[in-house]
Amino acid sequence: MDRMSRFDIALFGLFFLIAFSASIDAQPSYNKIDSRTAKIDNVELHYLTAGHGPAVILLHGYAETSRMWRPIIPLLAEKFTVIAPDLPGIGDSSIPADKIDMLSAANRIHGLVRSLGIEKGRVVGHDIGLMVAYAYATQFPIETEKLALMDAFLPGVPGWEGIYNAPNVWHFRFNGEYPEKLVQGRERIYFEYFWNVFAADKTHSIPEADRKAYTEAYSKPGRMRAAWAYFASWPQLAIDFSRLSQTKLTMPVLSIGGEKSLGNELGAQMKLVATDVTVVVLPNTGHWILEERPKETTDALVKFL
C-alpha cells in the first residue's frame, strides 16, 4: 500500500510537471522578446522582435540603443509584429564600412524589413531615430502606413536653424579626433549631460541599469565615432530633407514631444511636411519622453498606431 501511494504521488507529480510545462509553452508569444541579427548591405543589423500582426518599426535615438523600447514592446506585441533594430554602427549592429547617415540607415532598415517578408509597416522614431524614420517615410511612402516622431527636429525644414545654431547646444558639432580622445574612458560623464540636462527632472530620466548598458555599448572601439557620424551628416541631411519635404507625406503622422524640449517645434515642422498630423506636447516633460512619461507616451503611441 505504501508502495502504491508513493507510485501515485510520483505519477501525480509527473502529470503536474507536464501540465505546468504546457502552460508555460502556451503563454502568449508577445511576452517573449527575441534578439536576432540579419546581414543587410554588408552590415549586421541587430534587432529585437516580438508579436504577430501588422509591423511596427521602432527606431531609437542617440545615447540609447534598441533597449529603450523593451518596456513597451510586450504591449505593442499584443497587436503588432514589433521590429526594433539598433541603428547601423550603434549597439550590437556592425559599423558600416562606408557612410553613416540617416538616408543610408533608413535604406538598410527598409532592407531588413523586406528581408522579413514585410511589405508595409508603421514607423516610430525618437531623437536621431526620428530623422531615420522620416527618411524612411519619404523614401518609401507607400510602404509606410503611419509615422510617429518623438521629440527632435528635422534638419532642412524651416525652424531647424535656430535649434541647430543655438549657442548653448554645443554637442551637435562635438565630434572628431580630439573630442573622441576627450570622451574616451569618460563616456558615462559625457552621457550624463544628455540624460540629466535634457530631462525635465534628472531623477525621472534614464534608469540606472539602462545608463550602464548604454555606456557599455558606446564605449566599445569605434562606437562613439560611428554614432557621431549621424550628427556630422546633418549639413547634407538638411539639403536632402529640404528637397524631400517638398512632397508632403499623406499617411497619418503623430508628433509627440516634451513641453520643456522640442515638442512644440517638432509639431510645427510636421505640419509643414505632412497633411494629416496629430500633435501631442507632454507638459513638464523633457526629451526622454518614454522614460519621463511612460504612461502618457505609451498611451499616445498605442492609440495612434
Coordinates of C-alpha atoms in Angstrom, one line a residue:
M1 CA 0.0 0.0 0.0
D2 CA 2.8 2.4 0.9
R3 CA 4.5 1.5 -2.4
M4 CA 1.3 2.2 -4.4
S5 CA 0.9 5.5 -2.5
R6 CA 4.4 6.5 -3.5
F7 CA 3.7 5.5 -7.0
D8 CA 0.5 7.5 -7.1
I9 CA 2.3 10.5 -5.7
A10 CA 5.1 10.2 -8.3
L11 CA 2.6 9.8 -11.1
F12 CA 0.7 12.9 -9.9
G13 CA 3.9 14.8 -9.8
L14 CA 4.8 13.8 -13.3
F15 CA 1.4 14.9 -14.6
F16 CA 1.7 18.2 -12.8
L17 CA 5.1 18.9 -14.4
I18 CA 3.7 18.1 -17.8
A19 CA 0.7 20.4 -17.3
F20 CA 2.9 23.1 -15.9
S21 CA 5.3 22.9 -18.8
A22 CA 2.4 23.0 -21.3
S23 CA 1.0 26.1 -19.6
I24 CA 4.4 27.8 -19.9
D25 CA 4.5 26.9 -23.6
A26 CA 1.0 28.3 -24.0
Q27 CA 1.9 31.7 -22.7
P28 CA 1.3 34.4 -25.4
S29 CA 4.3 34.8 -27.7
Y30 CA 4.3 38.6 -27.2
N31 CA 5.8 38.1 -23.8
K32 CA 8.9 36.9 -25.4
I33 CA 11.3 39.3 -27.0
D34 CA 13.7 37.7 -29.4
S35 CA 17.2 39.1 -30.2
R36 CA 18.3 38.5 -33.8
T37 CA 20.7 39.7 -36.4
A38 CA 20.4 40.0 -40.2
K39 CA 23.0 40.9 -42.8
I40 CA 21.8 43.8 -44.9
D41 CA 24.0 45.6 -47.4
N42 CA 27.1 44.1 -45.8
V43 CA 26.0 45.4 -42.3
E44 CA 25.0 43.1 -39.5
L45 CA 21.8 44.6 -38.1
H46 CA 20.8 43.5 -34.6
Y47 CA 17.2 43.8 -33.8
L48 CA 14.6 42.9 -31.2
T49 CA 11.3 41.4 -32.3
A50 CA 8.1 40.1 -30.8
G51 CA 4.5 39.6 -31.5
H52 CA 2.3 39.0 -34.6
G53 CA 0.2 41.2 -36.8
P54 CA 0.9 44.4 -38.7
A55 CA 4.5 45.6 -38.5
V56 CA 5.7 48.3 -36.2
I57 CA 9.3 49.5 -36.6
L58 CA 10.9 51.2 -33.6
L59 CA 14.0 53.4 -34.1
H60 CA 16.0 54.5 -31.1
G61 CA 18.0 57.7 -30.7
Y62 CA 21.4 58.9 -29.7
A63 CA 22.7 57.9 -26.2
E64 CA 20.4 54.8 -26.3
T65 CA 20.0 51.6 -28.3
S66 CA 17.0 49.4 -29.1
R67 CA 17.0 48.6 -25.4
M68 CA 15.0 51.8 -24.9
W69 CA 11.9 50.1 -26.4
R70 CA 11.9 47.0 -24.2
P71 CA 9.3 48.3 -21.7
I72 CA 6.8 49.0 -24.5
I73 CA 7.5 46.0 -26.8
P74 CA 5.3 43.5 -24.9
L75 CA 2.3 45.8 -25.0
L76 CA 2.7 46.6 -28.7
A77 CA 3.4 42.9 -29.5
E78 CA -0.2 42.1 -28.4
K79 CA -1.4 43.5 -31.7
F80 CA 1.7 44.0 -33.8
T81 CA 4.9 42.4 -35.1
V82 CA 7.5 44.6 -33.4
I83 CA 10.9 45.2 -35.0
A84 CA 13.3 47.3 -33.0
P85 CA 16.8 47.5 -34.6
D86 CA 20.0 49.0 -33.4
L87 CA 20.9 51.7 -35.9
P88 CA 23.9 50.9 -38.1
G89 CA 27.1 51.5 -36.1
I90 CA 25.3 51.6 -32.7
G91 CA 24.6 48.9 -30.1
D92 CA 25.1 45.4 -31.5
S93 CA 24.7 46.4 -35.1
S94 CA 28.0 46.4 -37.0
I95 CA 29.8 49.6 -38.1
P96 CA 29.3 50.2 -41.9
A97 CA 32.4 50.4 -43.9
D98 CA 31.0 53.3 -46.0
K99 CA 28.9 56.3 -45.0
I100 CA 26.8 56.5 -41.9
D101 CA 23.8 58.9 -42.2
M102 CA 20.0 59.0 -41.9
L103 CA 19.2 58.1 -45.5
S104 CA 21.6 55.1 -45.6
A105 CA 20.3 53.9 -42.2
A106 CA 16.7 54.1 -43.5
N107 CA 17.6 52.2 -46.6
R108 CA 19.3 49.4 -44.6
I109 CA 16.4 49.2 -42.1
H110 CA 14.0 49.0 -45.1
G111 CA 16.1 46.1 -46.4
L112 CA 15.8 44.4 -43.0
V113 CA 12.0 44.8 -43.0
R114 CA 11.7 43.4 -46.5
S115 CA 14.0 40.5 -45.7
L116 CA 11.5 39.5 -43.1
G117 CA 8.8 39.4 -45.7
I118 CA 7.1 42.5 -44.5
E119 CA 5.7 44.9 -47.2
K120 CA 4.2 47.6 -45.1
G121 CA 4.8 49.0 -41.6
R122 CA 4.2 51.7 -39.1
V123 CA 7.4 53.5 -38.2
V124 CA 8.3 55.2 -34.9
G125 CA 11.4 57.2 -34.2
H126 CA 12.9 59.1 -31.3
D127 CA 15.8 61.6 -31.4
I128 CA 18.1 60.8 -34.4
G129 CA 15.8 57.7 -34.9
L130 CA 13.1 60.3 -35.7
M131 CA 15.2 61.5 -38.6
V132 CA 15.8 58.0 -39.8
A133 CA 12.1 57.3 -39.5
Y134 CA 11.3 60.5 -41.6
A135 CA 13.9 59.4 -44.2
Y136 CA 12.2 56.0 -44.3
A137 CA 8.7 57.5 -44.8
T138 CA 9.8 60.0 -47.5
Q139 CA 11.7 57.3 -49.5
F140 CA 9.1 54.6 -49.0
P141 CA 5.8 56.4 -48.6
I142 CA 3.6 53.6 -50.0
E143 CA 5.1 51.1 -47.6
T144 CA 4.8 53.4 -44.5
E145 CA 1.3 53.1 -43.1
K146 CA 1.7 55.5 -40.2
L147 CA 4.6 57.6 -38.9
A148 CA 5.2 58.6 -35.3
L149 CA 8.0 61.1 -34.5
M150 CA 9.2 61.6 -30.9
D151 CA 11.0 64.8 -29.7
A152 CA 13.7 66.0 -32.0
F153 CA 13.6 68.1 -35.2
L154 CA 14.1 67.8 -38.9
P155 CA 17.2 69.4 -40.4
G156 CA 16.4 71.3 -43.6
V157 CA 12.8 72.0 -42.6
P158 CA 12.0 75.6 -41.6
G159 CA 12.6 76.1 -37.9
W160 CA 15.7 73.9 -37.7
E161 CA 18.4 76.6 -37.9
G162 CA 17.5 78.1 -34.6
I163 CA 17.8 74.8 -32.8
Y164 CA 21.0 73.7 -34.6
N165 CA 22.7 77.0 -34.1
A166 CA 21.6 77.7 -30.6
P167 CA 24.8 78.9 -28.7
N168 CA 24.2 76.6 -25.7
V169 CA 23.7 73.5 -27.9
W170 CA 27.4 72.5 -28.3
H171 CA 27.0 68.8 -28.7
F172 CA 25.7 68.8 -32.3
R173 CA 29.2 69.8 -33.5
F174 CA 31.2 68.0 -30.9
N175 CA 32.8 65.2 -32.9
G176 CA 36.1 64.3 -34.4
E177 CA 39.6 63.2 -33.4
Y178 CA 40.1 65.4 -30.3
P179 CA 36.5 65.1 -28.9
E180 CA 36.9 61.4 -29.2
K181 CA 40.0 61.4 -27.1
L182 CA 38.4 63.7 -24.5
V183 CA 35.4 61.4 -24.2
Q184 CA 37.3 58.0 -24.3
G185 CA 37.1 56.5 -20.8
R186 CA 34.6 59.2 -19.7
E187 CA 31.6 58.1 -21.8
R188 CA 29.4 57.9 -18.7
I189 CA 30.2 61.5 -17.7
Y190 CA 29.6 62.7 -21.3
F191 CA 26.2 60.9 -21.5
E192 CA 25.1 62.2 -18.1
Y193 CA 24.9 65.6 -19.8
F194 CA 22.2 64.2 -22.2
W195 CA 20.4 62.1 -19.7
N196 CA 20.3 64.7 -16.9
V197 CA 20.2 68.1 -18.6
F198 CA 17.7 67.2 -21.4
A199 CA 15.2 65.8 -18.8
A200 CA 12.7 68.0 -17.0
D201 CA 13.8 66.2 -13.9
K202 CA 17.0 64.2 -13.9
T203 CA 15.7 61.9 -11.2
H204 CA 12.9 60.7 -13.6
S205 CA 15.1 60.2 -16.6
I206 CA 17.0 57.2 -17.9
P207 CA 17.1 54.4 -15.2
E208 CA 20.5 53.4 -13.8
A209 CA 20.5 49.9 -15.4
D210 CA 20.0 51.4 -18.8
R211 CA 22.7 54.1 -18.2
K212 CA 25.2 51.3 -17.5
A213 CA 24.1 49.4 -20.6
Y214 CA 24.2 52.4 -22.9
T215 CA 27.6 53.5 -21.6
E216 CA 29.0 50.0 -22.2
A217 CA 27.6 49.9 -25.7
Y218 CA 29.0 53.3 -26.8
S219 CA 32.4 52.6 -25.0
K220 CA 33.3 49.8 -27.4
P221 CA 36.0 50.7 -30.0
G222 CA 34.8 52.8 -32.8
R223 CA 31.3 53.1 -31.5
M224 CA 31.3 56.8 -30.4
R225 CA 32.8 57.8 -33.7
A226 CA 30.1 55.8 -35.6
A227 CA 27.4 57.4 -33.6
W228 CA 28.8 60.9 -34.1
A229 CA 28.7 60.3 -37.8
Y230 CA 25.0 60.8 -37.6
F231 CA 25.5 64.3 -36.2
A232 CA 28.2 65.1 -38.7
S233 CA 25.8 64.2 -41.6
W234 CA 23.3 66.9 -40.7
P235 CA 24.5 69.6 -43.2
Q236 CA 24.0 67.3 -46.1
L237 CA 20.9 65.9 -44.5
A238 CA 19.4 69.4 -44.4
I239 CA 19.8 69.6 -48.1
D240 CA 18.2 66.2 -48.6
F241 CA 15.3 66.8 -46.3
S242 CA 14.7 70.2 -47.8
R243 CA 14.2 68.5 -51.1
L244 CA 12.2 65.5 -49.8
S245 CA 9.9 67.7 -47.7
Q246 CA 8.6 69.4 -50.9
T247 CA 6.4 66.4 -51.3
K248 CA 4.1 66.3 -48.3
L249 CA 3.5 63.0 -46.5
T250 CA -0.1 61.8 -46.7
M251 CA -0.1 58.9 -44.2
P252 CA -1.2 59.7 -40.6
V253 CA 1.6 61.3 -38.6
L254 CA 1.9 61.6 -34.9
S255 CA 4.3 64.3 -33.5
I256 CA 4.9 63.8 -29.8
G257 CA 7.4 65.6 -27.6
G258 CA 8.1 67.3 -24.3
E259 CA 7.0 70.8 -23.4
K260 CA 10.4 71.5 -22.0
S261 CA 12.2 70.1 -25.0
L262 CA 11.2 70.2 -28.7
G263 CA 7.6 69.1 -28.6
N264 CA 6.2 72.4 -30.0
E265 CA 9.0 72.9 -32.5
L266 CA 8.6 69.4 -33.9
G267 CA 4.8 69.8 -34.2
A268 CA 5.2 73.0 -36.2
Q269 CA 7.6 71.4 -38.5
M270 CA 5.5 68.3 -39.1
K271 CA 2.5 70.5 -40.1
L272 CA 4.8 71.8 -42.9
V273 CA 5.7 68.4 -44.3
A274 CA 2.6 66.3 -43.8
T275 CA -1.1 66.7 -44.4
D276 CA -2.6 64.5 -41.6
V277 CA -0.8 65.4 -38.4
T278 CA -1.7 64.9 -34.7
V279 CA 0.4 66.9 -32.3
V280 CA 0.9 65.8 -28.6
V281 CA 3.0 68.0 -26.3
L282 CA 3.5 66.5 -22.9
P283 CA 3.6 69.1 -20.1
N284 CA 6.5 69.4 -17.8
T285 CA 8.4 66.9 -19.8
G286 CA 11.9 66.9 -21.3
H287 CA 13.5 65.0 -24.1
W288 CA 13.3 61.4 -22.8
I289 CA 9.5 61.2 -23.1
L290 CA 9.2 57.4 -22.9
E291 CA 11.2 57.3 -19.7
E292 CA 9.9 60.5 -18.2
R293 CA 6.2 60.0 -19.1
P294 CA 5.9 56.3 -19.8
K295 CA 2.2 56.0 -19.4
E296 CA 1.3 59.2 -21.4
T297 CA 3.8 58.4 -24.1
T298 CA 2.7 54.7 -24.4
D299 CA -1.0 55.6 -24.4
A300 CA -0.4 58.2 -27.2
L301 CA 1.5 55.7 -29.3
V302 CA -0.9 52.8 -28.8
K303 CA -3.9 55.0 -29.6
F304 CA -2.2 56.3 -32.8
L305 CA -0.8 53.0 -34.0

